[in-house]
mmCIF file of C-alpha atoms in Angstrom:
data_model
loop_
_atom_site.group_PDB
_atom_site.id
_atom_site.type_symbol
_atom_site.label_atom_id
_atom_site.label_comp_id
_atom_site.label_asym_id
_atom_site.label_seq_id
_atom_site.Cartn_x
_atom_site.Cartn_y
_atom_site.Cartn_z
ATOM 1 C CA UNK B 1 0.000 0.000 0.000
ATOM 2 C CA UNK B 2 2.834 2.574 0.353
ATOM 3 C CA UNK B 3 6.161 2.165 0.274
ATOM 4 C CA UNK B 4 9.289 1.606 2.628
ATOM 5 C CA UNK B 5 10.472 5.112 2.451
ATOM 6 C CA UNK B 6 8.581 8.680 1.536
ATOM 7 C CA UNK B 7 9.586 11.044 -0.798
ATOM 8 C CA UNK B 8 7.927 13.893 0.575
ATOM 9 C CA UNK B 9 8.981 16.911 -1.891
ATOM 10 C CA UNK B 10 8.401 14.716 -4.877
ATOM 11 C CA UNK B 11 5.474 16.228 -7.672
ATOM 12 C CA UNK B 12 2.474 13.785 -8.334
ATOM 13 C CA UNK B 13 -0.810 15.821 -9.183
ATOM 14 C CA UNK B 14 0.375 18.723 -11.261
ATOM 15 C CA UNK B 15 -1.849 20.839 -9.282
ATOM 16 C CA UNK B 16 -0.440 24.167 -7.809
ATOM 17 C CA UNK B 17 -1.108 25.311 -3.977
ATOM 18 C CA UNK B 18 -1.318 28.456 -2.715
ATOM 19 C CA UNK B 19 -1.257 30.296 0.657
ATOM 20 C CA UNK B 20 -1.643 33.978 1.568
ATOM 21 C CA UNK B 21 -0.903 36.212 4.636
ATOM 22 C CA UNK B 22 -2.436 39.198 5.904
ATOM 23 C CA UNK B 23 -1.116 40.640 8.091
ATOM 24 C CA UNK B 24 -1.926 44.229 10.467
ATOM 25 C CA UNK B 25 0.209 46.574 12.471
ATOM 26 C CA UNK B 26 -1.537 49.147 14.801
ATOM 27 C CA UNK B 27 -0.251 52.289 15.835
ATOM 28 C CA UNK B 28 0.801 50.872 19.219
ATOM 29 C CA UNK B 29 3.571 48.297 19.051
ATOM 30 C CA UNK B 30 1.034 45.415 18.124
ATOM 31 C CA UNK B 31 1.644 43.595 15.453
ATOM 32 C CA UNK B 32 -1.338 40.646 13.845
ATOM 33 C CA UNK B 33 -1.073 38.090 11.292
ATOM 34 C CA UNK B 34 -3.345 35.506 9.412
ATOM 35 C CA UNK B 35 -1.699 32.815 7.220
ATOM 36 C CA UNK B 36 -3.353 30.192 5.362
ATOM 37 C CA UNK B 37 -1.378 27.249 3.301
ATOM 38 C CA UNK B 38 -3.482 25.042 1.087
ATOM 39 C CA UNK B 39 -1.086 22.750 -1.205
ATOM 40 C CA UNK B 40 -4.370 21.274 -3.243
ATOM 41 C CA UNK B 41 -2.599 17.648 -3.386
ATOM 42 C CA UNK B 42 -4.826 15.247 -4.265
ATOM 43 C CA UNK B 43 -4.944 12.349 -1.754
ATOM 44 C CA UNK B 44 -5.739 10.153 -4.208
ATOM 45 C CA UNK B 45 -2.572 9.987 -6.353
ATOM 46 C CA UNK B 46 -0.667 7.848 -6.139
ATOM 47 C CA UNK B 47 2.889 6.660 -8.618
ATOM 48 C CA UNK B 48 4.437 3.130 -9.612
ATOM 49 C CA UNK B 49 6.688 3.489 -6.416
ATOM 50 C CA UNK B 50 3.986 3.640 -4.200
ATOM 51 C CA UNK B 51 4.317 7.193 -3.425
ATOM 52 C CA UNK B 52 1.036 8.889 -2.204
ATOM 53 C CA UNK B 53 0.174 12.517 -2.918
ATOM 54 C CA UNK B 54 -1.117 14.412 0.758
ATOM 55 C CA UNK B 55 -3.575 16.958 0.435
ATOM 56 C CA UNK B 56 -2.335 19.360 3.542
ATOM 57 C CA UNK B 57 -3.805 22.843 4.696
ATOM 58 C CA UNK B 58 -3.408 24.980 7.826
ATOM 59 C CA UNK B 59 -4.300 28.454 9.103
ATOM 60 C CA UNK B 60 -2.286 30.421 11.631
ATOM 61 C CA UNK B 61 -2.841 33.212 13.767
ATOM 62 C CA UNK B 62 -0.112 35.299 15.301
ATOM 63 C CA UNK B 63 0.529 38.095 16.899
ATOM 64 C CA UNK B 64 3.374 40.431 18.707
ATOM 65 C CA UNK B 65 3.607 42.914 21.154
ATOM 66 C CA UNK B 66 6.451 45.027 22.167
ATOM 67 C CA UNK B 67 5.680 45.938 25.750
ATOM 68 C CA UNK B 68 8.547 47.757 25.923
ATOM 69 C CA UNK B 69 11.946 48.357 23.304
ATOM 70 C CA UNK B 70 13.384 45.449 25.405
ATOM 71 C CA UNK B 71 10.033 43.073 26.295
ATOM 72 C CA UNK B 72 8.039 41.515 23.568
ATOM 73 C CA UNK B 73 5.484 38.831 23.826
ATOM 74 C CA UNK B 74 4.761 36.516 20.562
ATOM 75 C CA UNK B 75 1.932 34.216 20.502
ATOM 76 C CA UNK B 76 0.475 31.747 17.541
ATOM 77 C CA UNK B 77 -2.193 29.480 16.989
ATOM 78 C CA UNK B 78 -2.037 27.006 14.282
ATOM 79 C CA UNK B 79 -4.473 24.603 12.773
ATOM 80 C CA UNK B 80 -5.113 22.286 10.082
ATOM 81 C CA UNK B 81 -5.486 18.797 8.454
ATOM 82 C CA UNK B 82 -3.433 16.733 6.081
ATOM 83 C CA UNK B 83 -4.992 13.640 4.254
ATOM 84 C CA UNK B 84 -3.989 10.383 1.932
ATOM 85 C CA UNK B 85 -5.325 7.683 -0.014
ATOM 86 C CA UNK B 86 -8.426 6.849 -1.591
ATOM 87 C CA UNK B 87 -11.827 8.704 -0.146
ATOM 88 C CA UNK B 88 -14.283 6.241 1.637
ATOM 89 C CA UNK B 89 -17.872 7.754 2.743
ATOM 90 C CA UNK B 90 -17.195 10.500 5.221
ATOM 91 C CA UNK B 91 -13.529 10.053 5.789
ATOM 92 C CA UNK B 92 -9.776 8.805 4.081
ATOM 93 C CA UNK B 93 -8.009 5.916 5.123
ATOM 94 C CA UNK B 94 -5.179 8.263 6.343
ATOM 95 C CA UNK B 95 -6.442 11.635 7.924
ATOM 96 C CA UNK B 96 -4.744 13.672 10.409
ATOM 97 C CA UNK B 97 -6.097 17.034 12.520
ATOM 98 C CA UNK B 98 -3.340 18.978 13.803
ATOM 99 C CA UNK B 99 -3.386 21.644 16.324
ATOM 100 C CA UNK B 100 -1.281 23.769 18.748
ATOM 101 C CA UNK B 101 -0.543 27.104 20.115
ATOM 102 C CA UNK B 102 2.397 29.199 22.309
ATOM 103 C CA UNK B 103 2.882 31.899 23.835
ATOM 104 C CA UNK B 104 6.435 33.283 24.612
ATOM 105 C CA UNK B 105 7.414 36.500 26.845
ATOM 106 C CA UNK B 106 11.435 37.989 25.726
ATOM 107 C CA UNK B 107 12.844 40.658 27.831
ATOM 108 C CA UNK B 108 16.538 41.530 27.015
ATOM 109 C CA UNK B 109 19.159 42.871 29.683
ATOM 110 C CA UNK B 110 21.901 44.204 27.918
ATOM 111 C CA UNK B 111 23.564 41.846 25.714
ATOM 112 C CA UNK B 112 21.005 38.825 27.499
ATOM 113 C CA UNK B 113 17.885 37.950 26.489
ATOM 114 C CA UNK B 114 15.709 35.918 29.012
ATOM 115 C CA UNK B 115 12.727 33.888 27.540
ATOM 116 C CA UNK B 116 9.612 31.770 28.926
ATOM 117 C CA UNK B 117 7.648 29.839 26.300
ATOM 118 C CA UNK B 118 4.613 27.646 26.861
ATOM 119 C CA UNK B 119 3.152 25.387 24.314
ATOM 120 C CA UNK B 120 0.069 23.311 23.579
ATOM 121 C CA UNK B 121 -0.513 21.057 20.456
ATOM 122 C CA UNK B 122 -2.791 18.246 20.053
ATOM 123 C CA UNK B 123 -3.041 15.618 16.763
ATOM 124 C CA UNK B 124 -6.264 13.716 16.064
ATOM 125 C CA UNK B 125 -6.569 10.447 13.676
ATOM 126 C CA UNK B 126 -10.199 10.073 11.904
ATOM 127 C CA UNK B 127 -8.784 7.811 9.315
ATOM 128 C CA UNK B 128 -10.222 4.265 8.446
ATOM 129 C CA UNK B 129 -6.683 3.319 8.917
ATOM 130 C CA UNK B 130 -5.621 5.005 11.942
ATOM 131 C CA UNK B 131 -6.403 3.951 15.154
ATOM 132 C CA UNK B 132 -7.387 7.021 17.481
ATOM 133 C CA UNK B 133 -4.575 5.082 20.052
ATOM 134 C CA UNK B 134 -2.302 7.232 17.748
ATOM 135 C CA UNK B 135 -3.874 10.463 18.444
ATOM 136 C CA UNK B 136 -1.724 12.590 20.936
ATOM 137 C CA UNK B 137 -1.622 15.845 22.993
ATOM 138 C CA UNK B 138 0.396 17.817 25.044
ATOM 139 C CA UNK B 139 2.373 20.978 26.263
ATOM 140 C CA UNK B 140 5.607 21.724 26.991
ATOM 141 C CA UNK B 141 7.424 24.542 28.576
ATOM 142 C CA UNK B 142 11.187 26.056 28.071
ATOM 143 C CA UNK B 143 12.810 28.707 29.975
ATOM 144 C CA UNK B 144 16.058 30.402 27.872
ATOM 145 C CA UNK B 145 18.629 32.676 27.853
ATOM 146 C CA UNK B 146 20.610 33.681 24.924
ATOM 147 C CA UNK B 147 23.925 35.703 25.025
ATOM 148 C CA UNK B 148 25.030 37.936 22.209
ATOM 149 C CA UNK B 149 28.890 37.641 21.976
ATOM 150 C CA UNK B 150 28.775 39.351 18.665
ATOM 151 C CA UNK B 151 27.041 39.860 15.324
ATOM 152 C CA UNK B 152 28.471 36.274 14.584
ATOM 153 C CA UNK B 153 27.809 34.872 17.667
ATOM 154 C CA UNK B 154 25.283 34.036 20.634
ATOM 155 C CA UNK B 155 25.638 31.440 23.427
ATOM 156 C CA UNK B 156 22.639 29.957 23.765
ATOM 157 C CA UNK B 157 21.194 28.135 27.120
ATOM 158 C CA UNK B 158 17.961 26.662 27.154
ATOM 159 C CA UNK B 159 15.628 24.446 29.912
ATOM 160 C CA UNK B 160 12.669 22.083 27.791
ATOM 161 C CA UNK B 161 10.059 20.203 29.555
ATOM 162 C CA UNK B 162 7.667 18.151 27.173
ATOM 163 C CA UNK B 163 4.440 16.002 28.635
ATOM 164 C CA UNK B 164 2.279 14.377 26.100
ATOM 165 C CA UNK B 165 0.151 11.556 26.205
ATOM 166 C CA UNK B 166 -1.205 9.242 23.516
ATOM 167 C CA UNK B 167 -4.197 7.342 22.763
ATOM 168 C CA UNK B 168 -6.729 10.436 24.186
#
């Protein structure tokens, strides 16, 4: 049904995506941005070496505010769907939802800049062959700090904690 190894940047359908931003910045130091990708692959496709085309979209919101010169918070949201094989009633044998989100604070102190990010993302499998025991979600936090030694440079430090949990 598919082979051992994908080729993920190879051309099956002919057909070209698209994807478009808009994007607005206010008078105060706010900055807000919409992005949607839409690669129109058709899920059906499929070439002698088993390769399968992926139809794939997403939308993203974003945004950025500069508190101060030296404190900025960015946040995004993110979500989509990507999908493969041939359509059954209602569903495809391979369909993913995707979803997540963060939030991150940046305040520099002289040459250091300290960071705090928090993240949430979540995946959810509706296909006829996926079992929803491979669905997942989770967070994860990181704290930072980044030195700049010079315009070549930066030392970069950084604490990750991940949690997720499959089969929800």
């Amino acid at each position: 049904w598919q082979a051992a190894a994908t080729r993920p940047l190879i051309e099956l359908d002919s057909r070209p995506g698209f994807y478009g931003k808009l994007s607005w910045t206010m008078d105060a130091p706010v900055l807000v941005g919409l992005f949607h990708y839409d690669n129109r692959g058709d899920p059906e496709a499929v070439n002698d070496e088993l390769q399968w085309g992926w139809r794939t979209r997403f939308t993203t919101l974003s945004g950025r505010v500069d508190l101060t010169p030296r404190t900025r918070i960015l946040a995004q949201a993110l979500t989509g769907t990507t999908a493969m094989g041939w359509e059954e009633p209602g569903h495809w044998p391979v369909e993913t939802r995707y979803r997540s989100a963060y939030v991150r604070a940046t305040h520099e102190v002289g040459p250091l800049a300290l960071s705090g990010r928090l993240d949430w993302f979540d995946t959810r499998e509706r296909g006829s062959f996926m079992d929803p025991a491979e669905s997942e979600e989770g967070w994860a936090a990181s704290a930072s700090a980044r030195l700049h030694v010079s315009d070549a440079a930066s030392l970069l430090l950084e604490a990750p904690h991940v949690d997720s949990e499959r089969g929800v």
